[in-house]
PDB file of C-alpha atoms in Angstrom:
ATOM      1  CA  MET A   5      73.548  -5.472  -3.926  1.00  0.00           C
ATOM      2  CA  GLU A   6      76.501  -4.406  -1.815  1.00  0.00           C
ATOM      3  CA  THR A   7      79.629  -5.447  -3.682  1.00  0.00           C
ATOM      4  CA  ILE A   8      83.337  -5.135  -3.057  1.00  0.00           C
ATOM      5  CA  ASN A   9      85.188  -2.031  -4.129  1.00  0.00           C
ATOM      6  CA  VAL A  10      86.888  -2.331  -7.494  1.00  0.00           C
ATOM      7  CA  PHE A  11      89.762  -3.087  -7.327  1.00  0.00           C
ATOM      8  CA  PRO A  12      93.154  -1.429  -6.977  1.00  0.00           C
ATOM      9  CA  ASP A  13      92.638  -0.852  -3.241  1.00  0.00           C
ATOM     10  CA  ARG A  14      92.404  -4.593  -2.596  1.00  0.00           C
ATOM     11  CA  GLU A  15      95.838  -5.973  -1.893  1.00  0.00           C
ATOM     12  CA  ASP A  16      94.679  -9.590  -2.342  1.00  0.00           C
ATOM     13  CA  ILE A  17      93.743  -9.028  -5.997  1.00  0.00           C
ATOM     14  CA  VAL A  18      96.643  -8.708  -8.407  1.00  0.00           C
ATOM     15  CA  LEU A  19      95.877  -6.570 -11.445  1.00  0.00           C
ATOM     16  CA  HIS A  20      98.433  -7.444 -14.095  1.00  0.00           C
ATOM     17  CA  SER A  21      96.793  -5.510 -16.895  1.00  0.00           C
ATOM     18  CA  GLU A  22      94.249  -2.935 -17.908  1.00  0.00           C
ATOM     19  CA  VAL A  23      92.339  -5.736 -19.674  1.00  0.00           C
ATOM     20  CA  LYS A  24      91.836  -7.550 -16.374  1.00  0.00           C
ATOM     21  CA  ARG A  25      90.746  -4.378 -14.596  1.00  0.00           C
ATOM     22  CA  ARG A  26      88.186  -3.568 -17.289  1.00  0.00           C
ATOM     23  CA  LYS A  27      86.765  -7.072 -17.379  1.00  0.00           C
ATOM     24  CA  MET A  28      86.484  -7.212 -13.600  1.00  0.00           C
ATOM     25  CA  GLN A  29      84.676  -3.871 -13.581  1.00  0.00           C
ATOM     26  CA  TYR A  30      82.384  -5.189 -16.328  1.00  0.00           C
ATOM     27  CA  ALA A  31      81.494  -8.171 -14.131  1.00  0.00           C
ATOM     28  CA  VAL A  32      80.885  -6.020 -11.065  1.00  0.00           C
ATOM     29  CA  ASN A  33      78.638  -3.655 -13.022  1.00  0.00           C
ATOM     30  CA  TYR A  34      76.565  -6.652 -14.108  1.00  0.00           C
ATOM     31  CA  LEU A  35      76.392  -8.267 -10.676  1.00  0.00           C
ATOM     32  CA  SER A  36      75.482  -4.996  -8.975  1.00  0.00           C
ATOM     33  CA  MET A  37      72.289  -4.992 -11.085  1.00  0.00           C
ATOM     34  CA  LEU A  38      71.459  -8.638 -10.366  1.00  0.00           C
ATOM     35  CA  GLY A  39      70.105  -8.133  -6.858  1.00  0.00           C
ATOM     36  CA  GLU A  40      70.937 -10.252  -3.822  1.00  0.00           C
ATOM     37  CA  SER A  41      67.563 -11.932  -3.281  1.00  0.00           C
ATOM     38  CA  GLY A  42      68.152 -15.691  -3.007  1.00  0.00           C
ATOM     39  CA  LEU A  43      71.868 -15.224  -3.659  1.00  0.00           C
ATOM     40  CA  ALA A  44      74.543 -16.555  -1.295  1.00  0.00           C
ATOM     41  CA  PHE A  45      77.595 -15.756  -3.406  1.00  0.00           C
ATOM     42  CA  ALA A  46      78.591 -14.112  -6.681  1.00  0.00           C
ATOM     43  CA  GLY A  47      82.105 -14.073  -8.069  1.00  0.00           C
ATOM     44  CA  ILE A  48      84.369 -13.912 -11.098  1.00  0.00           C
ATOM     45  CA  SER A  49      85.967 -17.143 -12.295  1.00  0.00           C
ATOM     46  CA  GLY A  50      87.658 -18.423 -15.458  1.00  0.00           C
ATOM     47  CA  SER A  51      90.417 -16.567 -17.273  1.00  0.00           C
ATOM     48  CA  VAL A  52      89.539 -13.192 -15.732  1.00  0.00           C
ATOM     49  CA  SER A  53      90.419 -14.556 -12.297  1.00  0.00           C
ATOM     50  CA  TYR A  54      93.922 -15.192 -13.686  1.00  0.00           C
ATOM     51  CA  GLU A  55      95.030 -12.973 -16.567  1.00  0.00           C
ATOM     52  CA  PRO A  56      92.549 -12.638 -19.449  1.00  0.00           C
ATOM     53  CA  LYS A  57      93.019 -11.892 -23.106  1.00  0.00           C
ATOM     54  CA  GLU A  58      91.057  -9.133 -24.773  1.00  0.00           C
ATOM     55  CA  GLY A  59      88.583 -11.509 -26.440  1.00  0.00           C
ATOM     56  CA  ASP A  60      87.867 -13.689 -23.390  1.00  0.00           C
ATOM     57  CA  ASP A  61      84.376 -13.955 -21.947  1.00  0.00           C
ATOM     58  CA  VAL A  62      83.780 -12.908 -18.351  1.00  0.00           C
ATOM     59  CA  ASP A  63      82.823 -16.055 -16.416  1.00  0.00           C
ATOM     60  CA  ILE A  64      80.393 -15.595 -13.538  1.00  0.00           C
ATOM     61  CA  PHE A  65      80.042 -18.019 -10.624  1.00  0.00           C
ATOM     62  CA  LEU A  66      76.784 -17.933  -8.624  1.00  0.00           C
ATOM     63  CA  ILE A  67      75.717 -19.838  -5.502  1.00  0.00           C
ATOM     64  CA  ALA A  68      72.043 -19.564  -4.604  1.00  0.00           C
ATOM     65  CA  ASP A  69      70.181 -20.292  -1.404  1.00  0.00           C
ATOM     66  CA  ASP A  70      68.678 -23.786  -1.369  1.00  0.00           C
ATOM     67  CA  GLY A  71      65.448 -23.923  -3.309  1.00  0.00           C
ATOM     68  CA  MET A  72      66.189 -20.642  -5.109  1.00  0.00           C
ATOM     69  CA  LEU A  73      68.761 -21.632  -7.737  1.00  0.00           C
ATOM     70  CA  TRP A  74      66.617 -21.502 -10.838  1.00  0.00           C
ATOM     71  CA  GLU A  75      64.933 -18.262  -9.877  1.00  0.00           C
ATOM     72  CA  VAL A  76      68.414 -16.741  -9.526  1.00  0.00           C
ATOM     73  CA  ILE A  77      69.537 -18.260 -12.862  1.00  0.00           C
ATOM     74  CA  PHE A  78      66.437 -16.938 -14.623  1.00  0.00           C
ATOM     75  CA  ARG A  79      67.026 -13.476 -13.195  1.00  0.00           C
ATOM     76  CA  ALA A  80      70.707 -13.608 -14.153  1.00  0.00           C
ATOM     77  CA  PHE A  81      70.020 -14.563 -17.778  1.00  0.00           C
ATOM     78  CA  LEU A  82      67.216 -12.010 -18.045  1.00  0.00           C
ATOM     79  CA  ARG A  83      69.450  -9.184 -16.758  1.00  0.00           C
ATOM     80  CA  ARG A  84      72.209 -10.252 -19.134  1.00  0.00           C
ATOM     81  CA  ARG A  85      69.876 -10.128 -22.128  1.00  0.00           C
ATOM     82  CA  ILE A  86      68.176  -6.854 -21.161  1.00  0.00           C
ATOM     83  CA  LEU A  87      71.495  -5.144 -20.537  1.00  0.00           C
ATOM     84  CA  GLY A  88      73.041  -6.580 -23.708  1.00  0.00           C
ATOM     85  CA  LEU A  89      76.109  -7.824 -21.825  1.00  0.00           C
ATOM     86  CA  HIS A  90      77.029 -10.565 -24.282  1.00  0.00           C
ATOM     87  CA  ASP A  91      80.534 -11.054 -22.882  1.00  0.00           C
ATOM     88  CA  ILE A  92      79.050 -12.266 -19.588  1.00  0.00           C
ATOM     89  CA  CYS A  93      79.109 -16.073 -19.383  1.00  0.00           C
ATOM     90  CA  LEU A  94      77.066 -17.679 -16.606  1.00  0.00           C
ATOM     91  CA  SER A  95      79.281 -20.731 -16.594  1.00  0.00           C
ATOM     92  CA  LEU A  96      78.903 -22.049 -13.046  1.00  0.00           C
ATOM     93  CA  CYS A  97      75.792 -21.882 -10.848  1.00  0.00           C
ATOM     94  CA  MET A  98      74.907 -24.123  -7.914  1.00  0.00           C
ATOM     95  CA  SER A  99      72.762 -24.383  -4.812  1.00  0.00           C
ATOM     96  CA  SER A 100      74.208 -23.769  -1.375  1.00  0.00           C
ATOM     97  CA  SER A 101      73.942 -27.426  -0.295  1.00  0.00           C
ATOM     98  CA  TYR A 102      75.527 -28.641  -3.526  1.00  0.00           C
ATOM     99  CA  ALA A 103      78.363 -26.133  -3.092  1.00  0.00           C
ATOM    100  CA  TYR A 104      78.923 -27.291   0.487  1.00  0.00           C
ATOM    101  CA  ASN A 105      79.299 -30.914  -0.591  1.00  0.00           C
ATOM    102  CA  TYR A 106      81.305 -30.053  -3.722  1.00  0.00           C
ATOM    103  CA  TYR A 107      83.912 -28.052  -1.821  1.00  0.00           C
ATOM    104  CA  SER A 108      84.076 -30.631   0.950  1.00  0.00           C
ATOM    105  CA  ASP A 109      84.964 -33.211  -1.713  1.00  0.00           C
ATOM    106  CA  ILE A 110      87.764 -31.294  -3.469  1.00  0.00           C
ATOM    107  CA  ARG A 111      90.934 -33.366  -3.554  1.00  0.00           C
ATOM    108  CA  ASP A 112      92.670 -32.298  -6.778  1.00  0.00           C
ATOM    109  CA  PRO A 113      95.166 -29.494  -6.010  1.00  0.00           C
ATOM    110  CA  LEU A 114      94.598 -27.960  -9.448  1.00  0.00           C
ATOM    111  CA  VAL A 115      90.847 -27.765  -8.848  1.00  0.00           C
ATOM    112  CA  MET A 116      91.603 -26.211  -5.462  1.00  0.00           C
ATOM    113  CA  GLU A 117      93.909 -23.676  -7.132  1.00  0.00           C
ATOM    114  CA  ASP A 118      91.109 -22.652  -9.495  1.00  0.00           C
ATOM    115  CA  ALA A 119      88.680 -22.380  -6.585  1.00  0.00           C
ATOM    116  CA  ALA A 120      91.108 -20.178  -4.687  1.00  0.00           C
ATOM    117  CA  HIS A 121      91.492 -17.883  -7.726  1.00  0.00           C
ATOM    118  CA  VAL A 122      87.764 -17.066  -7.834  1.00  0.00           C
ATOM    119  CA  ILE A 123      87.300 -13.359  -7.092  1.00  0.00           C
ATOM    120  CA  PRO A 124      84.383 -12.734  -4.704  1.00  0.00           C
ATOM    121  CA  VAL A 125      82.121  -9.824  -5.579  1.00  0.00           C
ATOM    122  CA  TYR A 126      79.273 -10.621  -3.179  1.00  0.00           C
ATOM    123  CA  GLY A 127      79.389 -13.035  -0.229  1.00  0.00           C
ATOM    124  CA  ALA A 128      83.162 -13.031   0.329  1.00  0.00           C
ATOM    125  CA  ALA A 129      82.879 -14.389   3.894  1.00  0.00           C
ATOM    126  CA  TYR A 130      80.558 -17.165   2.723  1.00  0.00           C
ATOM    127  CA  TYR A 131      83.045 -18.198   0.025  1.00  0.00           C
ATOM    128  CA  ALA A 132      85.984 -18.072   2.432  1.00  0.00           C
ATOM    129  CA  ASP A 133      84.108 -20.535   4.641  1.00  0.00           C
ATOM    130  CA  LEU A 134      83.578 -22.866   1.666  1.00  0.00           C
ATOM    131  CA  LEU A 135      87.280 -22.759   0.824  1.00  0.00           C
ATOM    132  CA  SER A 136      88.149 -23.559   4.433  1.00  0.00           C
ATOM    133  CA  ARG A 137      86.123 -26.784   4.139  1.00  0.00           C
ATOM    134  CA  ALA A 138      87.864 -27.986   0.982  1.00  0.00           C
ATOM    135  CA  GLY A 139      88.904 -31.615   1.221  1.00  0.00           C
ATOM    136  CA  GLU A 140      87.007 -32.403   4.423  1.00  0.00           C
ATOM    137  CA  ARG A 141      84.982 -35.190   2.805  1.00  0.00           C
ATOM    138  CA  ASP A 142      83.380 -36.004   6.100  1.00  0.00           C
ATOM    139  CA  HIS A 143      80.288 -38.209   6.111  1.00  0.00           C
ATOM    140  CA  ARG A 144      78.620 -35.936   8.591  1.00  0.00           C
ATOM    141  CA  ALA A 145      79.426 -32.926   6.420  1.00  0.00           C
ATOM    142  CA  ARG A 146      77.933 -34.548   3.339  1.00  0.00           C
ATOM    143  CA  LEU A 147      74.729 -35.360   5.186  1.00  0.00           C
ATOM    144  CA  ARG A 148      74.498 -31.945   6.761  1.00  0.00           C
ATOM    145  CA  GLU A 149      71.110 -30.321   6.231  1.00  0.00           C
ATOM    146  CA  ARG A 150      70.383 -26.686   6.885  1.00  0.00           C
ATOM    147  CA  SER A 151      67.142 -26.260   8.785  1.00  0.00           C
ATOM    148  CA  ARG A 152      64.844 -23.982   6.823  1.00  0.00           C
ATOM    149  CA  SER A 153      61.140 -23.317   6.467  1.00  0.00           C
ATOM    150  CA  TRP A 154      59.476 -23.920   3.130  1.00  0.00           C
ATOM    151  CA  ASN A 155      59.145 -20.843   0.949  1.00  0.00           C
ATOM    152  CA  PRO A 156      56.611 -20.604  -1.898  1.00  0.00           C
ATOM    153  CA  ARG A 157      59.404 -19.205  -4.071  1.00  0.00           C
ATOM    154  CA  GLN A 158      60.946 -22.680  -4.045  1.00  0.00           C
ATOM    155  CA  ALA A 159      57.982 -23.848  -6.118  1.00  0.00           C
ATOM    156  CA  VAL A 160      58.613 -20.994  -8.551  1.00  0.00           C
ATOM    157  CA  SER A 161      62.244 -22.068  -8.859  1.00  0.00           C
ATOM    158  CA  GLY A 162      61.156 -25.657  -9.513  1.00  0.00           C
ATOM    159  CA  ILE A 163      58.797 -24.560 -12.282  1.00  0.00           C
ATOM    160  CA  LEU A 164      61.524 -22.421 -13.831  1.00  0.00           C
ATOM    161  CA  PHE A 165      63.855 -25.431 -13.817  1.00  0.00           C
ATOM    162  CA  LEU A 166      61.295 -27.511 -15.726  1.00  0.00           C
ATOM    163  CA  LEU A 167      60.855 -24.715 -18.270  1.00  0.00           C
ATOM    164  CA  LEU A 168      64.444 -23.572 -18.686  1.00  0.00           C
ATOM    165  CA  ALA A 169      66.483 -26.786 -18.486  1.00  0.00           C
ATOM    166  CA  PRO A 170      65.244 -28.302 -21.797  1.00  0.00           C
ATOM    167  CA  MET A 171      65.751 -24.982 -23.610  1.00  0.00           C
ATOM    168  CA  MET A 172      69.302 -24.638 -22.279  1.00  0.00           C
ATOM    169  CA  ILE A 173      70.177 -28.186 -23.316  1.00  0.00           C
ATOM    170  CA  ILE A 174      68.790 -27.620 -26.822  1.00  0.00           C
ATOM    171  CA  LYS A 175      70.563 -24.262 -27.126  1.00  0.00           C
ATOM    172  CA  GLY A 176      73.830 -25.908 -26.065  1.00  0.00           C
ATOM    173  CA  LEU A 177      73.453 -28.573 -28.747  1.00  0.00           C
ATOM    174  CA  ILE A 178      72.774 -25.949 -31.416  1.00  0.00           C
ATOM    175  CA  VAL A 179      75.712 -23.754 -30.391  1.00  0.00           C
ATOM    176  CA  ASN A 180      78.075 -26.733 -30.272  1.00  0.00           C
ATOM    177  CA  HIS A 181      76.935 -27.886 -33.714  1.00  0.00           C
ATOM    178  CA  ARG A 182      77.710 -24.445 -35.114  1.00  0.00           C
ATOM    179  CA  LEU A 183      81.103 -24.379 -33.412  1.00  0.00           C
ATOM    180  CA  MET A 184      82.041 -27.780 -34.792  1.00  0.00           C
ATOM    181  CA  ALA A 185      80.799 -26.877 -38.282  1.00  0.00           C
ATOM    182  CA  SER A 186      82.913 -23.710 -38.298  1.00  0.00           C
ATOM    183  CA  GLY A 187      86.058 -25.515 -37.145  1.00  0.00           C
ATOM    184  CA  ARG A 188      85.915 -24.090 -33.615  1.00  0.00           C
ATOM    185  CA  GLY A 189      85.528 -27.373 -31.771  1.00  0.00           C
ATOM    186  CA  SER A 190      87.977 -26.220 -29.103  1.00  0.00           C
ATOM    187  CA  GLU A 191      85.298 -23.733 -27.985  1.00  0.00           C
ATOM    188  CA  SER A 192      82.616 -26.415 -27.529  1.00  0.00           C
ATOM    189  CA  PHE A 193      81.136 -27.295 -24.145  1.00  0.00           C
ATOM    190  CA  ARG A 194      78.861 -29.689 -22.299  1.00  0.00           C
ATOM    191  CA  THR A 195      75.738 -28.343 -20.621  1.00  0.00           C
ATOM    192  CA  LEU A 196      75.347 -30.013 -17.216  1.00  0.00           C
ATOM    193  CA  ILE A 197      72.004 -29.371 -15.528  1.00  0.00           C
ATOM    194  CA  SER A 198      70.084 -30.501 -12.465  1.00  0.00           C
ATOM    195  CA  ARG A 199      67.867 -28.915  -9.822  1.00  0.00           C
ATOM    196  CA  SER A 200      71.081 -28.185  -7.891  1.00  0.00           C
ATOM    197  CA  TYR A 201      73.492 -26.912 -10.538  1.00  0.00           C
ATOM    198  CA  PHE A 202      74.012 -25.447 -13.998  1.00  0.00           C
ATOM    199  CA  VAL A 203      77.506 -25.834 -15.481  1.00  0.00           C
ATOM    200  CA  LEU A 204      78.983 -25.044 -18.885  1.00  0.00           C
ATOM    201  CA  ASP A 205      81.859 -27.543 -18.982  1.00  0.00           C
ATOM    202  CA  SER A 206      84.076 -26.252 -21.768  1.00  0.00           C
ATOM    203  CA  GLU A 207      86.418 -28.308 -23.900  1.00  0.00           C
ATOM    204  CA  LYS A 208      88.989 -25.528 -23.548  1.00  0.00           C
ATOM    205  CA  TYR A 209      88.927 -25.831 -19.753  1.00  0.00           C
ATOM    206  CA  ARG A 210      89.161 -29.635 -19.841  1.00  0.00           C
ATOM    207  CA  ARG A 211      92.208 -29.470 -22.119  1.00  0.00           C
ATOM    208  CA  LEU A 212      93.786 -26.822 -19.899  1.00  0.00           C
ATOM    209  CA  MET A 213      93.329 -28.992 -16.819  1.00  0.00           C
ATOM    210  CA  GLU A 214      94.785 -32.020 -18.613  1.00  0.00           C
ATOM    211  CA  SER A 215      97.800 -29.955 -19.673  1.00  0.00           C
ATOM    212  CA  ARG A 216      98.322 -28.631 -16.162  1.00  0.00           C
ATOM    213  CA  LYS A 217      98.061 -32.127 -14.681  1.00  0.00           C
ATOM    214  CA  ALA A 218     100.595 -33.420 -17.192  1.00  0.00           C
ATOM    215  CA  ARG A 219     103.030 -30.648 -16.273  1.00  0.00           C
ATOM    216  CA  SER A 220     102.543 -31.192 -12.538  1.00  0.00           C
ATOM    217  CA  GLY A 221     102.767 -34.975 -12.779  1.00  0.00           C
ATOM    218  CA  ASN A 222      99.332 -35.290 -11.132  1.00  0.00           C
ATOM    219  CA  HIS A 223      97.497 -38.068 -12.976  1.00  0.00           C
ATOM    220  CA  ASP A 224      94.797 -38.828 -10.393  1.00  0.00           C
TER     221      ASP A 224
END
């Protein structure tokens, strides 16, 4: 995979600390071994896209070509396990069509701020185009379909979804139970899954967004 250069030469990325530089490099090392097959975009999100603390996970954001999402997710989790990169968190994965509609629907300025903070590692031009469509919410845009021929790998991705989704839901329930039992409920999360997306919706992030909305006076 051809990735961006890391990172001091990029004027658009502000490196406030050595911690951020190391965590960004960690993410790029992982993504460079993922491979670009079926992948439209790969980036760094979460706290590392702002200013991370030493103990923070490195959140990865993936967008896959339509019909390829769960093959990409399977490959991403397999690489993570083989490489032993336990600080990598695959927190946000979606198909290209879902991403197109999601970004077209963004209205909340705080959500848009988070989206703009994502650091592209692969597919920077693709992501810039998504950001440019934020807030369009046009009926024609939502119904837009990309013409594509059927690929047998789409069937593989569908089978992987049927196999992996139940396991991920069960794992999420187990992890959350352990977090609650150990008094770490603030680290809990919801596992949101469909054929078109996989999202770890953390309690920490929801509370952060609520706090930011309260400070900004945005209660929509």
